[in-house]
C-alpha positions as a printed Julia matrix, in Angstrom:
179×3 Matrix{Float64}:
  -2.53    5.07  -20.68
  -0.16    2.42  -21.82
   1.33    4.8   -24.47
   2.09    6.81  -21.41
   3.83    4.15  -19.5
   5.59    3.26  -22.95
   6.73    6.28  -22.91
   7.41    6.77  -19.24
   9.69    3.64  -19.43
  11.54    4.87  -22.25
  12.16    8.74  -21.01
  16.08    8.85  -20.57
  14.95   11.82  -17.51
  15.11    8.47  -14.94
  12.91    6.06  -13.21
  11.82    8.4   -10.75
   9.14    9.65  -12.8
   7.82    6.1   -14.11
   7.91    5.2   -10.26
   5.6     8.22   -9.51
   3.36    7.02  -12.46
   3.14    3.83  -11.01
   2.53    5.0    -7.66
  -0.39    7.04   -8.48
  -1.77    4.65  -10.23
  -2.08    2.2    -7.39
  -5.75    2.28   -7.15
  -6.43    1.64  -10.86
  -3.99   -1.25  -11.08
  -6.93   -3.17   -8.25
 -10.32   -1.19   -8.41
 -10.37   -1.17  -12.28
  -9.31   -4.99  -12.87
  -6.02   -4.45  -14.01
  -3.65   -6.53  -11.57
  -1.48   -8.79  -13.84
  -1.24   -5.72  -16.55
  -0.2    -3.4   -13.15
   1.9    -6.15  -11.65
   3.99   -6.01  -15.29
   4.17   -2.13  -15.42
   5.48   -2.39  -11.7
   7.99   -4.87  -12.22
   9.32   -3.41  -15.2
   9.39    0.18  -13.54
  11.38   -1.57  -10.57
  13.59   -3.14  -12.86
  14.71    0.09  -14.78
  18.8     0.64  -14.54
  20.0     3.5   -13.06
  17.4     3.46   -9.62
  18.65    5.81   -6.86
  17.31    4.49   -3.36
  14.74    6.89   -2.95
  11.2     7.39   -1.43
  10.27    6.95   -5.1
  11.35    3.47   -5.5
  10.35    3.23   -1.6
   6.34    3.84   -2.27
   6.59    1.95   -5.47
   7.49   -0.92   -3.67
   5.01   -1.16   -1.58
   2.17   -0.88   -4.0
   4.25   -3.23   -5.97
   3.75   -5.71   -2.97
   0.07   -4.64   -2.91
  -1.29   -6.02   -6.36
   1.0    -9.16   -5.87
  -0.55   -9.71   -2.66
  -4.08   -9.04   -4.24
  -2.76  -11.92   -6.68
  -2.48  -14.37   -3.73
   1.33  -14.35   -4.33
   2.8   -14.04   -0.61
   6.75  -14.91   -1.54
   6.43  -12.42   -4.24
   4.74   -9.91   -1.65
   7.36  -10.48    1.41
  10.06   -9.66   -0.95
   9.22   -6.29   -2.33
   8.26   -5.44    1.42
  11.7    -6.95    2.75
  12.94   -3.95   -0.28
  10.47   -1.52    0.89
  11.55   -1.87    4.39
  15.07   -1.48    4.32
  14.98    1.01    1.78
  12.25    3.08    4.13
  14.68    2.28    7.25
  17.65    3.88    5.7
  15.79    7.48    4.06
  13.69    7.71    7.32
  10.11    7.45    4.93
   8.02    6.82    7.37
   5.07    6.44    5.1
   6.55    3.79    3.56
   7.12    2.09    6.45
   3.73    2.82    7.64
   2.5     1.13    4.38
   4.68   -1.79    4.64
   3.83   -2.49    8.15
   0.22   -2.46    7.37
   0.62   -4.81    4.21
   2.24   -7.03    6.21
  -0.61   -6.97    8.21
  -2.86   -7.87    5.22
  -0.94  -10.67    4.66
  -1.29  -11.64    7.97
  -4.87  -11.36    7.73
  -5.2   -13.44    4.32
  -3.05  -16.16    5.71
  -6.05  -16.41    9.05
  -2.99  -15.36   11.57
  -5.78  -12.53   12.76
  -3.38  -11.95   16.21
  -0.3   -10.93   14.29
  -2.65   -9.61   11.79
  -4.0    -6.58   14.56
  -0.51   -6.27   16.03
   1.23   -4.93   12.69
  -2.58   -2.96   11.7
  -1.92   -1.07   15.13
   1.74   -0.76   14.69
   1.04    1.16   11.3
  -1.83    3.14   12.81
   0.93    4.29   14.88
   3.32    5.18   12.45
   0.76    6.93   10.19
  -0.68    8.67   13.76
   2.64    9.99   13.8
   2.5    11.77   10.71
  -0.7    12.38   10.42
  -1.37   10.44    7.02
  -5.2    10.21    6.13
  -4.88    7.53    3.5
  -2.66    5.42    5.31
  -4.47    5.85    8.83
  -7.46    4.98    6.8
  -6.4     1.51    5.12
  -4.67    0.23    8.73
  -8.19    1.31    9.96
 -10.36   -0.53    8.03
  -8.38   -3.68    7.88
  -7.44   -3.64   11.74
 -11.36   -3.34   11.96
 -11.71   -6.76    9.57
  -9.56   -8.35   11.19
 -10.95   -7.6    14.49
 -14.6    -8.89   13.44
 -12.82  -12.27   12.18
 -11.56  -12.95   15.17
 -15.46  -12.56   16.85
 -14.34   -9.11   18.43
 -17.35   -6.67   17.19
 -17.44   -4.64   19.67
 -13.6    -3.59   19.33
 -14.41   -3.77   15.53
 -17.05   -0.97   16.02
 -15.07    1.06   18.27
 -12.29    1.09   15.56
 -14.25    1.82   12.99
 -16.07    4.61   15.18
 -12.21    5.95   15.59
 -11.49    5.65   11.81
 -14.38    7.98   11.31
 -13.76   10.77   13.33
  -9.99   10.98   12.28
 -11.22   10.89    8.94
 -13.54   13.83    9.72
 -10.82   15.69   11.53
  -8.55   15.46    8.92
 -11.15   16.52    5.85
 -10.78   12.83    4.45
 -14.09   12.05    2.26
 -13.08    8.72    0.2
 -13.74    6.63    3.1
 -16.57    8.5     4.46
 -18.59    8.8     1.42
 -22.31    7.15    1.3
């Protein structure tokens, strides 16, 4: 895998494709164990010359924010979703937006501000509503639903999660579902 990234960073065909890399590789970079090593892939795929402003560098700013939020590193965090969000603003990538919205939300959450926390989780359930995006819908689902049982609201939290369910199941989504 890091022969591939090597060689990713290196490839005179652009950034784009080292972006995608890094993009699908989102879940890996936290589920595996590997957040510093991701964090430095990330950073040095963002920092590549030659970056058009596309949904590319859009999505891998977001997971870029992600892992350095997972690394308690809020400043860090704000700033590639300040990116994110103006660069989603001016293509129109909703997803990303969707995904920025809701990480603001999870940084909302880890800081205890649980009210602001619900108000972005729902504002990115919207978005992703509107586009009807299973992964996203699914993350703003789950975390709206934490954040609703820290603030003592369990019967809310059940009802969202009760929601998050049967969108899942209407949509064919498994990974959240799963036993």
């Amino acid at each position: 895998l890091r022969a591939a990234l090597e060689f990713s960073l290196a490839d005179q065909a652009g950034p784009r494709v080292t972006l995608d890399f890094m993009i699908a590789l989102r879940n890996h970079w936290y589920a595996d164990g590997y957040l510093a090593e991701g964090r430095r892939w990330l950073d040095l795929a963002l920092a590549l010359p030659g970056q058009d402003a596309d949904n590319s560098r859009a999505h891998a700013l977001w997971v870029a924010a992600w892992v350095c939020l997972l690394q308690g590193d809020s400043p860090a965090a704000h700033a590639r979703l300040d990116d994110c969000d103006a660069l989603a603003a001016s293509l129109g990538d909703r997803r990303a937006a969707g995904f920025a919205r809701s990480l603001r939300g999870t940084a909302e959450l880890f800081a205890g501000r649980l009210t602001e926390a619900i108000a972005l989780f729902e504002a990115a359930l919207a978005i992703f509503a509107g586009i009807a995006d299973a992964e996203g819908s699914g993350w703003a689902y789950f975390q709206l639903a934490i954040s609703l049982a820290h603030r003592g609201d369990s019967t809310r939290a059940q009802a969202v999660c009760a929601e998050a369910l049967q969108a899942g199941e209407s949509r064919g989504e498994r990974q959240s579902r799963s036993p």
